[in-house]
Coordinates of C-alpha atoms in Angstrom, one line a residue:
X1 CA 18.5 -67.8 -36.1
X2 CA 17.5 -64.7 -38.2
X3 CA 16.8 -65.6 -42.3
X4 CA 19.4 -64.7 -44.8
X5 CA 18.5 -61.2 -45.6
X6 CA 16.4 -60.3 -42.7
X7 CA 17.1 -57.0 -40.9
X8 CA 18.4 -57.1 -37.5
X9 CA 16.5 -55.2 -34.7
X10 CA 18.1 -52.0 -34.0
X11 CA 20.3 -51.9 -30.8
X12 CA 17.5 -49.6 -28.8
X13 CA 14.9 -52.7 -29.3
X14 CA 17.7 -55.4 -28.4
X15 CA 18.4 -53.6 -25.2
X16 CA 14.5 -52.9 -24.5
X17 CA 13.8 -56.6 -24.9
X18 CA 16.5 -57.8 -23.0
X19 CA 15.6 -55.2 -20.1
X20 CA 11.9 -56.1 -20.1
X21 CA 13.2 -60.0 -19.9
X22 CA 15.5 -59.2 -17.0
X23 CA 12.4 -57.3 -15.1
X24 CA 10.3 -60.3 -15.9
X25 CA 12.7 -62.9 -14.4
X26 CA 13.3 -60.4 -11.6
X27 CA 9.7 -60.4 -10.8
X28 CA 9.5 -64.1 -11.0
X29 CA 12.3 -64.9 -8.6
X30 CA 11.5 -62.1 -6.5
X31 CA 8.2 -63.3 -6.1
X32 CA 9.3 -66.9 -5.7
X33 CA 11.3 -65.6 -2.4
X34 CA 8.6 -63.8 -0.9
X35 CA 6.0 -66.8 -1.2
X36 CA 9.1 -69.1 0.2
X37 CA 9.3 -66.6 3.3
X38 CA 5.6 -66.6 4.0
X39 CA 5.6 -70.6 3.8
X40 CA 8.6 -70.6 6.1
X41 CA 6.8 -68.6 8.4
X42 CA 3.8 -70.7 8.6
X43 CA 6.1 -73.9 9.2
X44 CA 7.4 -72.4 11.9
X45 CA 4.3 -71.5 13.3
X46 CA 2.9 -75.0 12.9
X47 CA 6.1 -76.6 14.8
X48 CA 5.7 -73.7 17.5
X49 CA 1.9 -74.8 18.1
X50 CA 1.8 -78.5 17.4
X51 CA 5.3 -79.9 17.2
X52 CA 4.3 -83.6 17.1
X53 CA 1.6 -83.4 14.7
X54 CA 3.6 -80.7 11.9
X55 CA 5.5 -83.8 10.6
X56 CA 3.0 -86.6 10.5
X57 CA 2.5 -88.2 7.1
X58 CA 0.5 -91.2 6.6
X59 CA 0.8 -93.3 3.5
X60 CA -2.6 -94.8 2.7
X61 CA -1.9 -98.5 1.7
X62 CA -5.2 -99.3 0.1
X63 CA -7.5 -97.0 -2.3
X64 CA -11.1 -96.5 -1.2
X65 CA -13.9 -98.0 -2.6
X66 CA -15.1 -95.2 -4.9
X67 CA -11.7 -95.3 -6.9
X68 CA -13.0 -98.8 -7.8
X69 CA -16.4 -98.2 -8.4
X70 CA -17.5 -100.0 -11.7
X71 CA -20.4 -97.1 -12.2
X72 CA -17.5 -94.8 -12.9
X73 CA -16.2 -97.1 -15.7
X74 CA -13.2 -99.3 -16.4
X75 CA -9.5 -98.4 -15.5
X76 CA -7.5 -98.7 -18.6
X77 CA -3.7 -98.4 -19.6
X78 CA -2.2 -97.1 -22.8
X79 CA 1.5 -96.7 -23.5
X80 CA 2.7 -93.7 -25.9
X81 CA 5.4 -95.1 -28.5
X82 CA 6.9 -91.3 -28.9
X83 CA 7.7 -90.8 -25.3
X84 CA 7.5 -94.5 -23.9
X85 CA 5.2 -93.2 -21.0
X86 CA 2.3 -95.5 -19.8
X87 CA -0.5 -93.3 -19.0
X88 CA -3.9 -94.5 -16.8
X89 CA -7.1 -93.5 -18.0
X90 CA -11.0 -94.6 -16.6
X91 CA -13.5 -94.9 -19.6
X92 CA -17.0 -95.3 -19.4
X93 CA -19.2 -95.5 -22.5
X94 CA -19.5 -98.0 -25.7
X95 CA -16.0 -98.0 -27.6
X96 CA -16.9 -96.6 -31.1
X97 CA -19.1 -93.7 -29.9
X98 CA -17.5 -90.2 -30.1
X99 CA -15.0 -89.6 -27.6
X100 CA -15.3 -87.0 -24.9
X101 CA -11.9 -86.5 -23.5
X102 CA -11.6 -85.0 -19.7
X103 CA -8.5 -83.3 -18.4
X104 CA -8.2 -82.5 -14.4
X105 CA -6.6 -79.7 -12.9
X106 CA -4.2 -79.4 -9.8
X107 CA -4.3 -81.0 -7.2
X108 CA -6.6 -83.6 -8.8
X109 CA -6.5 -86.7 -10.8
X110 CA -9.0 -88.6 -13.1
X111 CA -11.6 -88.9 -10.2
X112 CA -12.3 -85.2 -10.2
X113 CA -14.7 -85.9 -13.5
X114 CA -16.7 -89.3 -11.5
X115 CA -20.0 -87.0 -12.0
X116 CA -19.5 -86.5 -15.8
X117 CA -18.3 -89.9 -16.4
X118 CA -21.5 -91.3 -15.2
X119 CA -23.4 -88.7 -17.2
X120 CA -22.0 -88.4 -20.5
X121 CA -21.5 -92.3 -20.8
X122 CA -24.9 -92.6 -22.6
X123 CA -23.8 -91.0 -25.9
X124 CA -19.9 -90.8 -25.5
X125 CA -17.0 -92.7 -24.8
X126 CA -16.0 -90.9 -22.1
X127 CA -12.3 -91.1 -21.0
X128 CA -10.9 -89.1 -17.9
X129 CA -7.0 -89.1 -17.9
X130 CA -4.4 -88.9 -15.1
X131 CA -2.1 -86.6 -16.7
X132 CA 1.7 -86.9 -17.1
X133 CA 3.1 -87.4 -13.7
X134 CA -0.2 -88.0 -11.8
X135 CA -1.7 -91.1 -10.1
X136 CA -0.8 -94.1 -12.0
X137 CA 0.7 -92.2 -14.9
X138 CA 4.0 -92.5 -15.5
X139 CA 6.4 -89.7 -13.9
X140 CA 9.5 -88.7 -15.7
X141 CA 11.9 -87.9 -13.2
X142 CA 13.3 -84.4 -15.0
X143 CA 11.1 -81.0 -14.8
X144 CA 12.0 -80.7 -18.6
X145 CA 10.1 -83.5 -19.4
X146 CA 6.7 -81.3 -18.5
X147 CA 7.1 -78.5 -20.7
X148 CA 3.7 -77.5 -22.4
X149 CA 5.1 -78.6 -25.5
X150 CA 5.2 -82.4 -23.9
X151 CA 1.7 -82.0 -22.8
X152 CA 0.3 -81.1 -25.5
X153 CA 1.8 -84.0 -27.6
X154 CA 0.8 -86.1 -25.0
X155 CA -3.1 -85.3 -25.9
X156 CA -2.5 -85.9 -29.4
X157 CA -0.5 -89.2 -28.9
X158 CA -3.1 -90.6 -26.6
X159 CA -6.1 -89.6 -28.8
X160 CA -4.6 -91.0 -31.8
X161 CA -3.5 -94.8 -29.6
X162 CA -7.3 -94.6 -28.5
X163 CA -8.2 -95.2 -31.9
X164 CA -9.6 -91.7 -32.4
X165 CA -8.7 -88.7 -34.8
X166 CA -11.0 -86.1 -32.9
X167 CA -12.9 -85.4 -29.8
X168 CA -14.8 -83.2 -27.6
X169 CA -12.2 -81.8 -25.2
X170 CA -12.9 -80.6 -21.6
X171 CA -10.4 -79.1 -19.3
X172 CA -10.6 -77.8 -15.7
X173 CA -8.2 -75.6 -14.2
X174 CA -4.5 -76.7 -15.5
X175 CA -6.2 -79.3 -17.5
X176 CA -8.1 -76.1 -19.1
X177 CA -4.6 -74.4 -19.8
X178 CA -3.7 -78.1 -21.8
X179 CA -7.2 -78.0 -23.6
X180 CA -6.9 -74.6 -24.8
X181 CA -3.1 -75.4 -26.2
X182 CA -4.4 -78.3 -27.9
X183 CA -7.3 -76.7 -29.4
X184 CA -4.9 -73.9 -30.8
X185 CA -2.3 -76.4 -32.2
X186 CA -4.3 -78.8 -33.4
X187 CA -7.6 -77.6 -34.0
X188 CA -8.3 -80.9 -36.3
X189 CA -8.5 -82.7 -33.5
X190 CA -11.0 -80.7 -31.0
X191 CA -14.6 -80.9 -32.4
X192 CA -15.7 -78.9 -29.6
X193 CA -13.8 -77.2 -26.6
X194 CA -15.1 -77.0 -22.8
X195 CA -13.0 -75.4 -20.5
X196 CA -13.9 -74.9 -16.7
X197 CA -12.3 -72.1 -14.7
X198 CA -9.3 -71.2 -16.7
X199 CA -9.3 -68.4 -19.3
X200 CA -7.6 -68.4 -22.7
X201 CA -3.6 -68.3 -21.6
X202 CA -2.9 -65.5 -23.3
X203 CA -5.6 -63.5 -21.2
X204 CA -4.0 -65.0 -18.2
X205 CA -0.2 -64.0 -18.8
X206 CA -1.8 -60.4 -20.0
X207 CA -3.9 -59.8 -16.7
X208 CA -1.8 -61.5 -14.3
X209 CA 0.9 -58.8 -15.0
X210 CA -1.3 -55.8 -14.9
X211 CA -3.5 -56.9 -12.0
X212 CA -1.7 -57.3 -8.6
X213 CA -4.7 -59.1 -7.0
X214 CA -4.6 -61.7 -9.6
X215 CA -0.7 -62.2 -9.2
X216 CA -1.1 -62.6 -5.5
X217 CA -3.9 -65.2 -6.1
X218 CA -1.6 -67.1 -8.7
X219 CA 1.2 -66.8 -5.8
X220 CA 1.7 -70.6 -5.8
X221 CA 2.9 -70.9 -9.8
X222 CA 6.2 -69.2 -8.0
X223 CA 6.3 -70.8 -4.9
X224 CA 6.4 -74.0 -6.9
X225 CA 9.2 -73.1 -8.7
X226 CA 11.4 -74.0 -5.9
X227 CA 13.0 -77.6 -5.5
X228 CA 11.2 -79.9 -3.1
X229 CA 10.2 -77.3 -0.9
X230 CA 6.3 -77.0 -2.0
X231 CA 6.1 -80.8 -1.9
X232 CA 7.5 -80.8 1.7
X233 CA 4.9 -78.3 2.5
X234 CA 1.7 -80.3 1.1
X235 CA 2.9 -83.3 3.3
X236 CA 2.7 -81.4 6.8
X237 CA -0.1 -82.2 9.2
X238 CA -1.0 -85.1 6.9
X239 CA -1.7 -83.0 4.1
X240 CA -3.7 -80.4 5.9
X241 CA -3.1 -78.1 2.7
X242 CA -4.8 -80.4 0.5
X243 CA -7.7 -81.2 2.7
X244 CA -8.0 -77.2 3.2
X245 CA -8.2 -76.5 -0.7
X246 CA -11.0 -78.5 -1.1
X247 CA -12.9 -77.9 2.3
X248 CA -12.2 -74.5 3.9
X249 CA -14.5 -71.6 3.6
X250 CA -11.7 -69.4 1.7
X251 CA -10.8 -71.8 -1.3
X252 CA -12.8 -75.2 -0.9
X253 CA -16.2 -76.4 -2.5
X254 CA -19.1 -73.8 -2.1
X255 CA -21.7 -73.7 0.6
X256 CA -24.4 -74.3 -1.5
X257 CA -22.2 -76.7 -3.8
X258 CA -22.0 -80.8 -3.6
X259 CA -19.7 -81.4 -0.6
X260 CA -17.0 -83.7 -1.0
X261 CA -17.6 -86.8 1.1
X262 CA -15.0 -88.3 3.7
X263 CA -14.6 -90.8 1.4
X264 CA -13.8 -88.2 -1.7
X265 CA -11.2 -86.9 0.5
X266 CA -9.6 -90.2 1.1
X267 CA -9.3 -90.8 -2.4
X268 CA -7.4 -87.8 -3.0
X269 CA -4.9 -88.5 0.2
X270 CA -4.6 -92.0 -1.4
X271 CA -3.2 -90.7 -4.3
X272 CA -1.1 -87.7 -3.1
X273 CA -0.1 -89.3 0.2
X274 CA 2.3 -92.0 -2.1
X275 CA 5.9 -91.1 -1.6
X276 CA 6.9 -88.9 -4.8
X277 CA 3.4 -88.7 -6.2
X278 CA 3.6 -84.8 -5.6
X279 CA 6.3 -83.9 -7.9
X280 CA 5.2 -84.6 -11.1
X281 CA 2.1 -82.7 -10.6
X282 CA 4.2 -79.5 -9.2
X283 CA 6.7 -79.9 -12.3
X284 CA 4.2 -78.9 -14.5
X285 CA 4.6 -75.5 -13.2
X286 CA 8.3 -75.5 -12.8
X287 CA 8.7 -74.8 -16.5
X288 CA 5.5 -72.6 -17.3
X289 CA 7.6 -69.3 -17.2
X290 CA 10.0 -70.2 -20.4
X291 CA 6.8 -71.4 -22.3
X292 CA 4.6 -68.0 -22.1
X293 CA 3.7 -66.3 -24.1
X294 CA 2.3 -67.9 -27.2
X295 CA 2.9 -67.6 -30.4
X296 CA -0.4 -68.5 -31.7
X297 CA -3.7 -67.6 -30.1
X298 CA -6.8 -68.0 -32.1
X299 CA -9.4 -70.8 -31.2
X300 CA -11.6 -71.7 -34.3
X301 CA -13.9 -74.4 -33.2
X302 CA -17.1 -73.7 -30.7
X303 CA -16.1 -73.1 -27.3
X304 CA -18.0 -73.1 -23.8
X305 CA -16.2 -71.5 -21.1
X306 CA -17.9 -72.3 -17.5
X307 CA -16.9 -70.5 -14.6
X308 CA -17.0 -70.4 -10.8
X309 CA -17.7 -66.8 -9.7
X310 CA -16.4 -67.7 -6.0
X311 CA -13.0 -69.0 -7.4
X312 CA -10.5 -68.2 -4.9
X313 CA -7.3 -68.5 -7.7
X314 CA -8.9 -66.9 -10.9
X315 CA -10.6 -63.5 -11.1
X316 CA -13.8 -63.8 -13.0
X317 CA -13.0 -60.7 -15.2
X318 CA -10.7 -63.2 -17.4
X319 CA -13.6 -65.3 -18.2
X320 CA -15.2 -62.1 -20.5
X321 CA -11.6 -61.2 -22.0
X322 CA -11.1 -64.7 -23.0
X323 CA -14.2 -63.9 -25.9
X324 CA -11.8 -62.2 -28.0
X325 CA -9.7 -65.5 -29.0
X326 CA -12.5 -67.3 -29.9
X327 CA -13.3 -66.8 -33.8
X328 CA -16.4 -69.0 -33.5
X329 CA -19.4 -69.9 -31.4
X330 CA -18.5 -68.7 -28.0
X331 CA -20.7 -69.2 -24.9
X332 CA -20.0 -68.1 -21.5
X333 CA -21.6 -69.1 -18.2
X334 CA -20.9 -67.7 -14.9
X335 CA -22.3 -69.5 -11.6
X336 CA -22.5 -66.9 -8.9
X337 CA -22.5 -69.6 -6.0
X338 CA -19.7 -71.9 -7.4
X339 CA -16.0 -72.4 -6.7
X340 CA -12.8 -73.2 -8.2
X341 CA -14.1 -76.9 -8.3
X342 CA -16.9 -76.1 -10.5
X343 CA -17.6 -79.9 -12.1
X344 CA -17.2 -81.4 -8.6
X345 CA -19.2 -78.3 -6.8
X346 CA -22.2 -77.9 -8.9
X347 CA -22.4 -81.2 -11.2
X348 CA -26.0 -81.3 -12.2
X349 CA -26.0 -77.5 -13.2
X350 CA -22.6 -78.1 -15.3
X351 CA -23.8 -81.3 -16.9
X352 CA -27.1 -80.0 -18.1
X353 CA -25.0 -76.5 -19.4
X354 CA -22.6 -79.2 -21.1
X355 CA -25.7 -80.9 -23.0
X356 CA -27.2 -77.9 -24.0
X357 CA -24.2 -76.6 -25.4
X358 CA -23.7 -80.1 -27.4
X359 CA -26.8 -80.4 -28.6
X360 CA -27.3 -76.9 -29.5
X361 CA -23.9 -77.3 -31.6
X362 CA -25.3 -80.2 -33.4
X363 CA -28.7 -78.5 -34.1
X364 CA -26.8 -75.8 -35.7
X365 CA -24.4 -77.8 -37.6
X366 CA -27.6 -79.4 -39.3
X367 CA -29.3 -76.0 -40.2

């Protein structure tokens, strides 16, 4: 609603705004239709080649041993008062140490941070969260419950429930998107921000509209707008798409990386093969077009951006553009042989870079 006395926008401007909105949503739904057609053709091809295998879906009854490895930390739960949701997380390191909060991407869960849980527990209370709708965290059924405002509020509420008022915040992929937004909306709660393979959200929304190549790489954002069909496609051939994301030459962990073991893959299959386990994660994407672009942009805390140059989903040019939105010390490191799954692909290098950044900032403060 306009403020009393405020001038109304001229009719020509209102028409232009409406036209841009119409074109934007026409683009969204048109591309959604294209992605659906491509997925449908792939489904028909799979049925024609291996009809018996296409619809095979094995629900894993028991978790692999790696998910209960005591060296990774302790499984914990916290219920948020405002939303009433129960969140699952794995925590390593002594209580009372500075908090390091880890936010995973899609299609991942807390286990994607296993290398960091082991590494940083000596000096931090390291908490790897299952985001809303993932793993053992509660999954609201309505897609409106996954708006960015809700996801940002989750992190704020969890921080307070853990007994902290600030943290080192680290996010990868979609968790990186949330980490940027928490840093923008609640800067007092983030002492240092570390993001892995996701640009500042404003860079992403501006870049994708100007570069068709990135629009194609982000086609799954549009595909996920459809109800139930994306979840169905993931289950085909006993989650072949999920396995391929982490292991194929095109999208998987780099050839020089730390390969996922068979048990690691089984951990992902155990979590996402459960009935309904994919709807919450995909719902994160189903409200994004109504939440972006941002009204506020600036990040005011020291920021480290790590990027795998062989990322099949995000173009590396966005990493450098991100610099303009950080009004503090900003460090960007691009790893030439690393994939999108950077903290699992090159854990030793990633951990070393994070340590350097954290200690560099501590030294900077003392000086």
